[in-house]
Amino acid sequence: MPAVPARILPTIVISQFAATSLWFAGNAVMPDLQRSAGLPGSAVGDITIAVQLGFIAGTLAFAWLAIADRYSPHIIFFLSTLAGAAANAATLTSGGEFLPLLAARFATGFFLAGMYPVGMKIASGWYDRDLGLALGWLVGALVLGTALPHLIRGLGGDLPWQGVILSVSAVSIAGGLAMLFLVPDGPHLRAGAKFDPAAFATIFRSAEFRASAFGYFGHMWELYAFYAFLPVLLAARLGSDGATVSVWSFAAIATGFLGCIVGGYLSRGIGSARVAYMQLSASGLCCLVSPLAFLAPLPMFLAFLLFWGVVVAGDSPQFSTLNARFAPPRLVGSALTIANCIGFSITIVSIALLAWLIETAGPQYVFLMLVPGPMLGLAALRRLAAGGVRNERGGAAAAGEE
């Protein structure tokens, strides 16, 4: 097999970063929308949930219709960036009205299903042996993309919120163009099996898949709630300086890129399960001590958030790797779709819970509500982590015999 051209992985990573910047564009400008349109504080949770619901619907639709198998994935990626950018720009036409705003965010989430999972499929077409490390870079790019709107808002000076939204849409389209022209379909690209929702019972019969999937579910309980309400926590401590809040929101989320990359390299030596276990333990501890960190001197509080950003996202690619490794081979596509949809459904519950409690308990204390997710995830993952690389290889071999 010929060597992979040097441009492939950097282009995929940059394209993924640019395209997925759409995810939290609405959250980045929410303070401006709340001031100009009088939206309630709970709107932060509502628009985040709208994106998550859209992503779940899009993931199911793309899988059910086998779109990335019937058509070239890099073309699907490009067309999705166009549609997602348009949906994101539709935020401007909502006029601050809540229902049109939710509809625009839902549509954005729907088309993100043609970027994030399809980007992983494109990578799998080029990388076979080093796919786990490639996924580390890809999920790291997703983390940076998630953070980008906060940076645009923070450094934009007098840039109005409409300018932030349009800038993010333009960045997304640029990522789609890079994927379209620089990353053709790879030599390992294979058509996936038809999505089978009835596979639910079959895939969860595997003890190893149950362990990795339930670890992932615990991780998801925490991850997007942290992203959604981090700016609220920062505003409670830093005050009303929106630019400063946005810059620190970007920094705390973006550090997750380091967690993904370093975790990817560590997994080659100690296994994905151990890396995921260590990072999930650290992020669960951050949830637990978050009220105390809020009271710490400001430099310590900000350093704490940077560390939390590293570990809250760093286990994501490892859970993706574990789920793919332990899913029954003939049902990998269905297993990953089902696991992703359950995981993102869980984020809706945790985001709604924090949005409901934050008005009464305040942002200092609500992150305690995220502790059960990492705890349950660690309990599920414990046996896989104890076995390390040996257990992962053995489990993968057993799955291959099914």
mmCIF file of C-alpha atoms in Angstrom:
data_model
loop_
_atom_site.group_PDB
_atom_site.id
_atom_site.type_symbol
_atom_site.label_atom_id
_atom_site.label_comp_id
_atom_site.label_asym_id
_atom_site.label_seq_id
_atom_site.Cartn_x
_atom_site.Cartn_y
_atom_site.Cartn_z
ATOM 1 C CA MET A 1 0.000 0.000 0.000
ATOM 2 C CA PRO A 2 1.527 3.376 -0.974
ATOM 3 C CA ALA A 3 2.415 5.839 1.760
ATOM 4 C CA VAL A 4 -0.257 8.298 2.802
ATOM 5 C CA PRO A 5 0.483 11.756 1.319
ATOM 6 C CA ALA A 6 1.766 14.145 3.959
ATOM 7 C CA ARG A 7 -1.064 16.629 3.364
ATOM 8 C CA ILE A 8 -3.887 14.192 4.188
ATOM 9 C CA LEU A 9 -3.987 14.164 7.993
ATOM 10 C CA PRO A 10 -3.301 17.916 8.439
ATOM 11 C CA THR A 11 -6.022 18.728 5.899
ATOM 12 C CA ILE A 12 -8.554 16.422 7.552
ATOM 13 C CA VAL A 13 -7.728 17.886 10.968
ATOM 14 C CA ILE A 14 -7.969 21.508 9.780
ATOM 15 C CA SER A 15 -11.178 20.796 7.866
ATOM 16 C CA GLN A 16 -12.726 19.105 10.887
ATOM 17 C CA PHE A 17 -11.678 22.022 13.073
ATOM 18 C CA ALA A 18 -13.179 24.571 10.693
ATOM 19 C CA ALA A 19 -16.417 22.707 10.007
ATOM 20 C CA THR A 20 -17.290 21.856 13.594
ATOM 21 C CA SER A 21 -16.821 25.458 14.730
ATOM 22 C CA LEU A 22 -20.550 25.699 13.974
ATOM 23 C CA TRP A 23 -21.391 23.599 17.039
ATOM 24 C CA PHE A 24 -21.224 26.273 19.745
ATOM 25 C CA ALA A 25 -21.545 29.406 17.629
ATOM 26 C CA GLY A 26 -24.933 30.123 19.211
ATOM 27 C CA ASN A 27 -23.537 29.736 22.714
ATOM 28 C CA ALA A 28 -20.720 32.176 21.999
ATOM 29 C CA VAL A 29 -23.140 34.977 21.077
ATOM 30 C CA MET A 30 -25.852 34.107 23.587
ATOM 31 C CA PRO A 31 -24.957 36.966 26.009
ATOM 32 C CA ASP A 32 -25.482 39.427 23.142
ATOM 33 C CA LEU A 33 -28.769 37.785 22.156
ATOM 34 C CA GLN A 34 -29.968 37.845 25.740
ATOM 35 C CA ARG A 35 -29.294 41.570 25.977
ATOM 36 C CA SER A 36 -30.744 42.504 22.587
ATOM 37 C CA ALA A 37 -33.744 40.156 22.514
ATOM 38 C CA GLY A 38 -34.428 39.727 26.221
ATOM 39 C CA LEU A 39 -33.946 35.959 26.137
ATOM 40 C CA PRO A 40 -33.997 34.225 29.550
ATOM 41 C CA GLY A 41 -30.942 32.721 31.197
ATOM 42 C CA SER A 42 -32.248 29.230 30.460
ATOM 43 C CA ALA A 43 -31.894 29.936 26.720
ATOM 44 C CA VAL A 44 -28.254 28.779 26.902
ATOM 45 C CA GLY A 45 -29.399 25.280 27.752
ATOM 46 C CA ASP A 46 -32.247 25.346 25.239
ATOM 47 C CA ILE A 47 -30.134 26.246 22.212
ATOM 48 C CA THR A 48 -27.485 23.687 23.175
ATOM 49 C CA ILE A 49 -30.153 21.007 23.459
ATOM 50 C CA ALA A 50 -31.504 22.041 20.042
ATOM 51 C CA VAL A 51 -28.084 21.418 18.458
ATOM 52 C CA GLN A 52 -27.740 18.056 20.232
ATOM 53 C CA LEU A 53 -31.215 16.981 19.074
ATOM 54 C CA GLY A 54 -30.366 18.024 15.532
ATOM 55 C CA PHE A 55 -27.132 16.039 15.633
ATOM 56 C CA ILE A 56 -28.957 12.928 16.877
ATOM 57 C CA ALA A 57 -31.582 13.252 14.129
ATOM 58 C CA GLY A 58 -28.908 13.844 11.508
ATOM 59 C CA THR A 59 -26.806 10.894 12.667
ATOM 60 C CA LEU A 60 -29.806 8.559 12.435
ATOM 61 C CA ALA A 61 -30.825 9.923 9.018
ATOM 62 C CA PHE A 62 -27.317 9.659 7.564
ATOM 63 C CA ALA A 63 -26.927 6.123 8.935
ATOM 64 C CA TRP A 64 -30.396 4.927 7.894
ATOM 65 C CA LEU A 65 -29.920 6.203 4.322
ATOM 66 C CA ALA A 66 -26.246 5.072 4.229
ATOM 67 C CA ILE A 67 -25.403 8.448 2.689
ATOM 68 C CA ALA A 68 -21.642 8.268 3.347
ATOM 69 C CA ASP A 69 -21.576 4.785 1.745
ATOM 70 C CA ARG A 70 -23.681 5.620 -1.313
ATOM 71 C CA TYR A 71 -21.792 8.818 -2.144
ATOM 72 C CA SER A 72 -18.206 10.010 -1.844
ATOM 73 C CA PRO A 73 -17.615 10.995 1.815
ATOM 74 C CA HIS A 74 -15.502 14.060 1.021
ATOM 75 C CA ILE A 75 -18.306 15.410 -1.186
ATOM 76 C CA ILE A 76 -20.848 14.730 1.579
ATOM 77 C CA PHE A 77 -18.571 16.552 4.011
ATOM 78 C CA PHE A 78 -18.362 19.592 1.724
ATOM 79 C CA LEU A 79 -22.105 19.760 1.042
ATOM 80 C CA SER A 80 -22.780 19.414 4.773
ATOM 81 C CA THR A 81 -20.541 22.399 5.521
ATOM 82 C CA LEU A 82 -22.512 24.470 3.019
ATOM 83 C CA ALA A 83 -25.849 23.448 4.526
ATOM 84 C CA GLY A 84 -24.598 23.792 8.093
ATOM 85 C CA ALA A 85 -23.126 27.228 7.411
ATOM 86 C CA ALA A 86 -26.442 28.345 5.927
ATOM 87 C CA ALA A 87 -28.355 27.004 8.923
ATOM 88 C CA ASN A 88 -25.951 28.787 11.259
ATOM 89 C CA ALA A 89 -26.359 32.038 9.305
ATOM 90 C CA ALA A 90 -30.134 31.641 9.626
ATOM 91 C CA THR A 91 -29.618 32.688 13.245
ATOM 92 C CA LEU A 92 -29.466 36.229 11.870
ATOM 93 C CA THR A 93 -32.942 35.947 10.367
ATOM 94 C CA SER A 94 -34.513 34.806 13.630
ATOM 95 C CA GLY A 95 -34.717 38.418 14.803
ATOM 96 C CA GLY A 96 -34.134 37.216 18.340
ATOM 97 C CA GLU A 97 -37.355 35.208 18.228
ATOM 98 C CA PHE A 98 -36.865 32.072 20.272
ATOM 99 C CA LEU A 99 -38.520 29.398 18.108
ATOM 100 C CA PRO A 100 -36.779 30.432 14.845
ATOM 101 C CA LEU A 101 -33.505 30.528 16.793
ATOM 102 C CA LEU A 102 -34.063 26.983 18.063
ATOM 103 C CA ALA A 103 -34.957 25.834 14.544
ATOM 104 C CA ALA A 104 -31.725 27.316 13.160
ATOM 105 C CA ARG A 105 -29.655 25.607 15.844
ATOM 106 C CA PHE A 106 -31.454 22.278 15.284
ATOM 107 C CA ALA A 107 -30.710 22.460 11.547
ATOM 108 C CA THR A 108 -27.069 23.282 12.302
ATOM 109 C CA GLY A 109 -26.818 20.193 14.491
ATOM 110 C CA PHE A 110 -28.462 18.055 11.803
ATOM 111 C CA PHE A 111 -25.831 18.915 9.212
ATOM 112 C CA LEU A 112 -22.994 18.523 11.708
ATOM 113 C CA ALA A 113 -23.801 14.808 11.381
ATOM 114 C CA GLY A 114 -22.378 15.076 7.865
ATOM 115 C CA MET A 115 -19.129 16.547 9.185
ATOM 116 C CA TYR A 116 -17.989 14.940 12.443
ATOM 117 C CA PRO A 117 -18.811 11.232 11.801
ATOM 118 C CA VAL A 118 -18.134 11.558 8.066
ATOM 119 C CA GLY A 119 -14.759 13.143 8.821
ATOM 120 C CA MET A 120 -13.896 10.051 10.854
ATOM 121 C CA LYS A 121 -14.968 7.829 7.954
ATOM 122 C CA ILE A 122 -12.710 9.821 5.622
ATOM 123 C CA ALA A 123 -9.806 9.312 8.034
ATOM 124 C CA SER A 124 -10.519 5.570 8.256
ATOM 125 C CA GLY A 125 -10.203 5.436 4.461
ATOM 126 C CA TRP A 126 -6.600 6.591 4.729
ATOM 127 C CA TYR A 127 -5.440 5.192 8.067
ATOM 128 C CA ASP A 128 -5.701 1.594 9.168
ATOM 129 C CA ARG A 129 -2.945 0.689 11.625
ATOM 130 C CA ASP A 130 -2.670 4.198 13.107
ATOM 131 C CA LEU A 131 -6.405 4.970 13.116
ATOM 132 C CA GLY A 132 -6.481 5.398 16.920
ATOM 133 C CA LEU A 133 -3.862 8.132 16.752
ATOM 134 C CA ALA A 134 -5.593 9.720 13.750
ATOM 135 C CA LEU A 135 -8.853 9.812 15.729
ATOM 136 C CA GLY A 136 -6.980 11.561 18.535
ATOM 137 C CA TRP A 137 -6.101 14.354 16.112
ATOM 138 C CA LEU A 138 -9.633 14.443 14.689
ATOM 139 C CA VAL A 139 -11.401 14.684 18.037
ATOM 140 C CA GLY A 140 -8.828 17.263 19.089
ATOM 141 C CA ALA A 141 -9.802 19.250 16.005
ATOM 142 C CA LEU A 142 -13.460 18.976 17.033
ATOM 143 C CA VAL A 143 -12.550 20.386 20.451
ATOM 144 C CA LEU A 144 -10.720 23.332 18.887
ATOM 145 C CA GLY A 145 -13.607 23.917 16.514
ATOM 146 C CA THR A 146 -16.001 23.932 19.458
ATOM 147 C CA ALA A 147 -13.881 26.605 21.120
ATOM 148 C CA LEU A 148 -13.314 28.810 18.044
ATOM 149 C CA PRO A 149 -16.520 30.936 18.218
ATOM 150 C CA HIS A 150 -15.566 32.030 21.731
ATOM 151 C CA LEU A 151 -12.181 33.206 20.439
ATOM 152 C CA ILE A 152 -13.755 35.114 17.542
ATOM 153 C CA ARG A 153 -16.124 36.845 19.949
ATOM 154 C CA GLY A 154 -13.373 37.526 22.492
ATOM 155 C CA LEU A 155 -10.881 39.002 20.042
ATOM 156 C CA GLY A 156 -13.411 40.589 17.712
ATOM 157 C CA GLY A 157 -13.400 43.891 19.528
ATOM 158 C CA ASP A 158 -16.439 45.789 18.300
ATOM 159 C CA LEU A 159 -17.497 42.955 15.985
ATOM 160 C CA PRO A 160 -21.266 42.550 16.457
ATOM 161 C CA TRP A 161 -22.714 39.151 17.207
ATOM 162 C CA GLN A 162 -23.957 38.918 13.625
ATOM 163 C CA GLY A 163 -20.336 39.226 12.475
ATOM 164 C CA VAL A 164 -19.316 36.371 14.777
ATOM 165 C CA ILE A 165 -22.003 34.111 13.308
ATOM 166 C CA LEU A 166 -21.078 34.941 9.705
ATOM 167 C CA SER A 167 -17.355 34.510 10.428
ATOM 168 C CA VAL A 168 -17.956 31.031 11.823
ATOM 169 C CA SER A 169 -20.042 30.091 8.767
ATOM 170 C CA ALA A 170 -17.264 31.309 6.458
ATOM 171 C CA VAL A 171 -14.647 29.300 8.367
ATOM 172 C CA SER A 172 -16.815 26.189 8.083
ATOM 173 C CA ILE A 173 -17.184 26.543 4.314
ATOM 174 C CA ALA A 174 -13.412 27.007 3.973
ATOM 175 C CA GLY A 175 -12.928 23.698 5.802
ATOM 176 C CA GLY A 176 -15.345 21.986 3.456
ATOM 177 C CA LEU A 177 -13.519 23.336 0.413
ATOM 178 C CA ALA A 178 -10.174 22.090 1.748
ATOM 179 C CA MET A 179 -11.624 18.592 2.231
ATOM 180 C CA LEU A 180 -13.217 18.630 -1.216
ATOM 181 C CA PHE A 181 -10.094 19.562 -3.162
ATOM 182 C CA LEU A 182 -7.253 18.097 -1.085
ATOM 183 C CA VAL A 183 -8.546 14.812 0.379
ATOM 184 C CA PRO A 184 -9.842 12.250 -2.126
ATOM 185 C CA ASP A 185 -11.314 8.962 -0.944
ATOM 186 C CA GLY A 186 -8.631 6.776 0.640
ATOM 187 C CA PRO A 187 -7.495 3.253 -0.285
ATOM 188 C CA HIS A 188 -8.981 1.684 2.877
ATOM 189 C CA LEU A 189 -12.446 3.159 2.366
ATOM 190 C CA ARG A 190 -15.085 0.440 2.716
ATOM 191 C CA ALA A 191 -18.827 0.511 2.457
ATOM 192 C CA GLY A 192 -20.476 0.110 5.827
ATOM 193 C CA ALA A 193 -23.129 -2.437 6.637
ATOM 194 C CA LYS A 194 -26.742 -1.279 6.481
ATOM 195 C CA PHE A 195 -27.819 0.441 9.686
ATOM 196 C CA ASP A 196 -29.861 -1.960 11.784
ATOM 197 C CA PRO A 197 -31.625 -0.466 14.820
ATOM 198 C CA ALA A 198 -32.609 -3.995 15.825
ATOM 199 C CA ALA A 199 -28.908 -4.628 16.533
ATOM 200 C CA PHE A 200 -29.344 -2.929 19.925
ATOM 201 C CA ALA A 201 -29.779 -6.194 21.824
ATOM 202 C CA THR A 202 -26.989 -7.954 19.944
ATOM 203 C CA ILE A 203 -24.274 -5.371 20.452
ATOM 204 C CA PHE A 204 -24.888 -5.023 24.186
ATOM 205 C CA ARG A 205 -24.484 -8.769 24.731
ATOM 206 C CA SER A 206 -20.726 -8.205 24.534
ATOM 207 C CA ALA A 207 -19.378 -7.499 28.016
ATOM 208 C CA GLU A 208 -16.444 -5.568 26.562
ATOM 209 C CA PHE A 209 -18.668 -3.373 24.416
ATOM 210 C CA ARG A 210 -20.980 -2.737 27.370
ATOM 211 C CA ALA A 211 -17.980 -1.660 29.431
ATOM 212 C CA SER A 212 -16.642 0.768 26.827
ATOM 213 C CA ALA A 213 -20.105 2.089 25.894
ATOM 214 C CA PHE A 214 -21.182 2.738 29.478
ATOM 215 C CA GLY A 215 -17.839 4.395 30.173
ATOM 216 C CA TYR A 216 -18.531 6.623 27.163
ATOM 217 C CA PHE A 217 -22.042 7.413 28.427
ATOM 218 C CA GLY A 218 -20.614 8.583 31.753
ATOM 219 C CA HIS A 219 -18.131 10.762 29.900
ATOM 220 C CA MET A 220 -20.899 12.302 27.774
ATOM 221 C CA TRP A 221 -22.972 13.174 30.859
ATOM 222 C CA GLU A 222 -20.212 15.610 31.788
ATOM 223 C CA LEU A 223 -18.648 16.811 28.525
ATOM 224 C CA TYR A 224 -21.247 18.963 26.771
ATOM 225 C CA ALA A 225 -22.750 20.310 29.980
ATOM 226 C CA PHE A 226 -19.261 21.565 30.858
ATOM 227 C CA TYR A 227 -18.941 23.197 27.425
ATOM 228 C CA ALA A 228 -22.412 24.754 27.578
ATOM 229 C CA PHE A 229 -22.143 26.334 31.029
ATOM 230 C CA LEU A 230 -18.423 27.110 31.250
ATOM 231 C CA PRO A 231 -19.026 30.721 30.095
ATOM 232 C CA VAL A 232 -21.701 31.086 32.790
ATOM 233 C CA LEU A 233 -19.249 29.891 35.446
ATOM 234 C CA LEU A 234 -16.570 32.267 34.170
ATOM 235 C CA ALA A 235 -18.972 35.211 34.032
ATOM 236 C CA ALA A 236 -19.928 34.577 37.658
ATOM 237 C CA ARG A 237 -16.277 34.894 38.656
ATOM 238 C CA LEU A 238 -14.901 37.409 36.135
ATOM 239 C CA GLY A 239 -17.873 39.759 35.925
ATOM 240 C CA SER A 240 -19.514 41.304 32.891
ATOM 241 C CA ASP A 241 -16.422 41.682 30.682
ATOM 242 C CA GLY A 242 -17.729 39.601 27.792
ATOM 243 C CA ALA A 243 -14.474 39.608 25.824
ATOM 244 C CA THR A 244 -12.481 38.241 28.759
ATOM 245 C CA VAL A 245 -15.093 35.569 29.455
ATOM 246 C CA SER A 246 -15.016 34.513 25.794
ATOM 247 C CA VAL A 247 -11.215 34.309 25.626
ATOM 248 C CA TRP A 248 -11.018 32.177 28.767
ATOM 249 C CA SER A 249 -13.900 30.011 27.534
ATOM 250 C CA PHE A 250 -11.918 29.406 24.365
ATOM 251 C CA ALA A 251 -8.750 28.611 26.323
ATOM 252 C CA ALA A 252 -10.418 26.168 28.722
ATOM 253 C CA ILE A 253 -12.196 24.294 25.933
ATOM 254 C CA ALA A 254 -9.249 24.368 23.525
ATOM 255 C CA THR A 255 -6.883 22.718 26.015
ATOM 256 C CA GLY A 256 -8.872 19.561 25.366
ATOM 257 C CA PHE A 257 -6.905 19.347 22.110
ATOM 258 C CA LEU A 258 -3.789 18.583 24.164
ATOM 259 C CA GLY A 259 -5.656 15.919 26.130
ATOM 260 C CA CYS A 260 -6.741 14.216 22.906
ATOM 261 C CA ILE A 261 -3.293 14.260 21.307
ATOM 262 C CA VAL A 262 -1.276 13.260 24.374
ATOM 263 C CA GLY A 263 -3.850 10.592 25.202
ATOM 264 C CA GLY A 264 -3.554 9.223 21.668
ATOM 265 C CA TYR A 265 0.198 8.766 22.004
ATOM 266 C CA LEU A 266 -0.107 7.311 25.526
ATOM 267 C CA SER A 267 -2.671 4.785 24.352
ATOM 268 C CA ARG A 268 -0.083 3.174 22.081
ATOM 269 C CA GLY A 269 1.860 2.123 25.159
ATOM 270 C CA ILE A 270 -0.693 1.559 27.942
ATOM 271 C CA GLY A 271 -3.919 1.047 26.020
ATOM 272 C CA SER A 272 -6.960 3.193 25.338
ATOM 273 C CA ALA A 273 -8.895 1.899 28.353
ATOM 274 C CA ARG A 274 -6.256 2.997 30.847
ATOM 275 C CA VAL A 275 -5.899 6.418 29.241
ATOM 276 C CA ALA A 276 -9.687 6.890 29.285
ATOM 277 C CA TYR A 277 -9.871 5.695 32.902
ATOM 278 C CA MET A 278 -7.194 8.139 34.071
ATOM 279 C CA GLN A 279 -8.707 11.126 32.291
ATOM 280 C CA LEU A 280 -12.262 10.309 33.350
ATOM 281 C CA SER A 281 -11.041 9.995 36.957
ATOM 282 C CA ALA A 282 -9.395 13.411 36.754
ATOM 283 C CA SER A 283 -12.422 15.129 35.198
ATOM 284 C CA GLY A 284 -14.754 13.542 37.768
ATOM 285 C CA LEU A 285 -12.524 14.916 40.517
ATOM 286 C CA CYS A 286 -12.749 18.354 38.888
ATOM 287 C CA CYS A 287 -16.545 18.174 39.058
ATOM 288 C CA LEU A 288 -16.321 17.270 42.721
ATOM 289 C CA VAL A 289 -13.990 20.092 43.771
ATOM 290 C CA SER A 290 -15.425 22.751 41.436
ATOM 291 C CA PRO A 291 -17.159 24.703 44.264
ATOM 292 C CA LEU A 292 -13.850 24.972 46.134
ATOM 293 C CA ALA A 293 -11.964 25.943 42.977
ATOM 294 C CA PHE A 294 -14.469 28.742 42.410
ATOM 295 C CA LEU A 295 -13.413 30.258 45.748
ATOM 296 C CA ALA A 296 -9.678 29.927 45.060
ATOM 297 C CA PRO A 297 -7.529 32.918 43.992
ATOM 298 C CA LEU A 298 -8.257 33.855 40.406
ATOM 299 C CA PRO A 299 -4.998 32.446 38.889
ATOM 300 C CA MET A 300 -5.646 29.101 40.586
ATOM 301 C CA PHE A 301 -9.277 29.088 39.434
ATOM 302 C CA LEU A 302 -8.295 29.743 35.819
ATOM 303 C CA ALA A 303 -5.518 27.129 35.939
ATOM 304 C CA PHE A 304 -8.059 24.655 37.327
ATOM 305 C CA LEU A 305 -10.389 25.296 34.376
ATOM 306 C CA LEU A 306 -7.541 24.827 31.905
ATOM 307 C CA PHE A 307 -6.712 21.464 33.481
ATOM 308 C CA TRP A 308 -10.376 20.468 33.516
ATOM 309 C CA GLY A 309 -10.562 21.298 29.814
ATOM 310 C CA VAL A 310 -7.638 18.932 29.133
ATOM 311 C CA VAL A 311 -9.115 15.910 30.883
ATOM 312 C CA VAL A 312 -12.826 16.414 30.157
ATOM 313 C CA ALA A 313 -12.237 15.940 26.409
ATOM 314 C CA GLY A 314 -9.029 13.915 26.301
ATOM 315 C CA ASP A 315 -10.775 10.583 26.773
ATOM 316 C CA SER A 316 -13.188 11.122 23.835
ATOM 317 C CA PRO A 317 -11.015 9.545 21.099
ATOM 318 C CA GLN A 318 -10.140 6.660 23.395
ATOM 319 C CA PHE A 319 -13.808 5.841 23.952
ATOM 320 C CA SER A 320 -14.391 6.030 20.185
ATOM 321 C CA THR A 321 -11.502 3.623 19.670
ATOM 322 C CA LEU A 322 -12.760 1.218 22.345
ATOM 323 C CA ASN A 323 -16.322 1.220 21.043
ATOM 324 C CA ALA A 324 -15.121 0.473 17.504
ATOM 325 C CA ARG A 325 -12.744 -2.216 18.758
ATOM 326 C CA PHE A 326 -15.277 -4.131 20.846
ATOM 327 C CA ALA A 327 -18.351 -3.816 18.625
ATOM 328 C CA PRO A 328 -19.267 -7.010 16.751
ATOM 329 C CA PRO A 329 -17.456 -6.686 13.386
ATOM 330 C CA ARG A 330 -20.571 -7.195 11.274
ATOM 331 C CA LEU A 331 -22.402 -4.518 13.280
ATOM 332 C CA VAL A 332 -19.706 -1.874 13.834
ATOM 333 C CA GLY A 333 -21.568 0.864 11.966
ATOM 334 C CA SER A 334 -24.859 0.208 13.740
ATOM 335 C CA ALA A 335 -23.130 -0.159 17.117
ATOM 336 C CA LEU A 336 -21.315 3.171 16.825
ATOM 337 C CA THR A 337 -24.459 4.942 15.598
ATOM 338 C CA ILE A 338 -26.519 3.573 18.487
ATOM 339 C CA ALA A 339 -23.813 4.385 21.053
ATOM 340 C CA ASN A 340 -23.406 7.939 19.707
ATOM 341 C CA CYS A 341 -27.145 8.574 19.720
ATOM 342 C CA ILE A 342 -27.492 7.318 23.300
ATOM 343 C CA GLY A 343 -24.463 9.375 24.348
ATOM 344 C CA PHE A 344 -25.782 12.601 22.823
ATOM 345 C CA SER A 345 -29.245 11.911 24.263
ATOM 346 C CA ILE A 346 -27.598 11.753 27.683
ATOM 347 C CA THR A 347 -26.057 15.187 27.100
ATOM 348 C CA ILE A 348 -29.558 16.606 26.665
ATOM 349 C CA VAL A 349 -30.537 15.369 30.128
ATOM 350 C CA SER A 350 -27.448 16.767 31.866
ATOM 351 C CA ILE A 351 -27.682 20.116 30.052
ATOM 352 C CA ALA A 352 -31.378 20.429 30.933
ATOM 353 C CA LEU A 353 -30.632 19.554 34.567
ATOM 354 C CA LEU A 354 -27.936 22.215 34.885
ATOM 355 C CA ALA A 355 -30.081 24.802 33.105
ATOM 356 C CA TRP A 356 -32.891 24.117 35.581
ATOM 357 C CA LEU A 357 -30.669 24.242 38.676
ATOM 358 C CA ILE A 358 -28.382 27.113 37.748
ATOM 359 C CA GLU A 359 -31.067 29.744 38.402
ATOM 360 C CA THR A 360 -31.460 28.611 42.023
ATOM 361 C CA ALA A 361 -28.179 26.993 43.041
ATOM 362 C CA GLY A 362 -25.884 29.278 41.047
ATOM 363 C CA PRO A 363 -23.047 28.247 38.699
ATOM 364 C CA GLN A 364 -20.641 27.646 41.586
ATOM 365 C CA TYR A 365 -22.455 24.516 42.736
ATOM 366 C CA VAL A 366 -24.296 23.021 39.750
ATOM 367 C CA PHE A 367 -21.275 21.201 38.339
ATOM 368 C CA LEU A 368 -21.547 18.863 41.319
ATOM 369 C CA MET A 369 -24.521 17.404 39.445
ATOM 370 C CA LEU A 370 -22.081 16.053 36.846
ATOM 371 C CA VAL A 371 -20.201 13.832 39.329
ATOM 372 C CA PRO A 372 -22.425 10.725 38.855
ATOM 373 C CA GLY A 373 -21.513 10.514 35.159
ATOM 374 C CA PRO A 374 -17.768 9.972 35.625
ATOM 375 C CA MET A 375 -18.398 7.746 38.665
ATOM 376 C CA LEU A 376 -20.666 5.380 36.748
ATOM 377 C CA GLY A 377 -18.366 5.517 33.734
ATOM 378 C CA LEU A 378 -15.367 4.530 35.849
ATOM 379 C CA ALA A 379 -17.271 1.634 37.395
ATOM 380 C CA ALA A 380 -18.107 0.326 33.928
ATOM 381 C CA LEU A 381 -14.587 0.801 32.586
ATOM 382 C CA ARG A 382 -12.696 -0.658 35.546
ATOM 383 C CA ARG A 383 -12.230 -4.197 34.193
ATOM 384 C CA LEU A 384 -11.054 -3.030 30.783
ATOM 385 C CA ALA A 385 -8.583 -0.618 32.371
ATOM 386 C CA ALA A 386 -7.194 -3.338 34.628
ATOM 387 C CA GLY A 387 -6.379 -5.471 31.600
ATOM 388 C CA GLY A 388 -4.699 -2.670 29.641
ATOM 389 C CA VAL A 389 -3.456 -3.378 26.119
ATOM 390 C CA ARG A 390 -3.595 -7.148 26.617
ATOM 391 C CA ASN A 391 -7.273 -7.049 27.562
ATOM 392 C CA GLU A 392 -8.110 -4.778 24.608
ATOM 393 C CA ARG A 393 -6.390 -7.055 22.126
ATOM 394 C CA GLY A 394 -7.983 -10.149 23.615
ATOM 395 C CA GLY A 395 -11.415 -8.560 23.632
ATOM 396 C CA ALA A 396 -11.036 -7.444 20.047
ATOM 397 C CA ALA A 397 -10.046 -10.966 19.015
ATOM 398 C CA ALA A 398 -13.071 -12.403 20.817
ATOM 399 C CA ALA A 399 -15.345 -9.902 19.116
ATOM 400 C CA GLY A 400 -13.910 -10.968 15.775
ATOM 401 C CA GLU A 401 -15.049 -14.539 16.461
ATOM 402 C CA GLU A 402 -18.706 -13.616 16.885
#
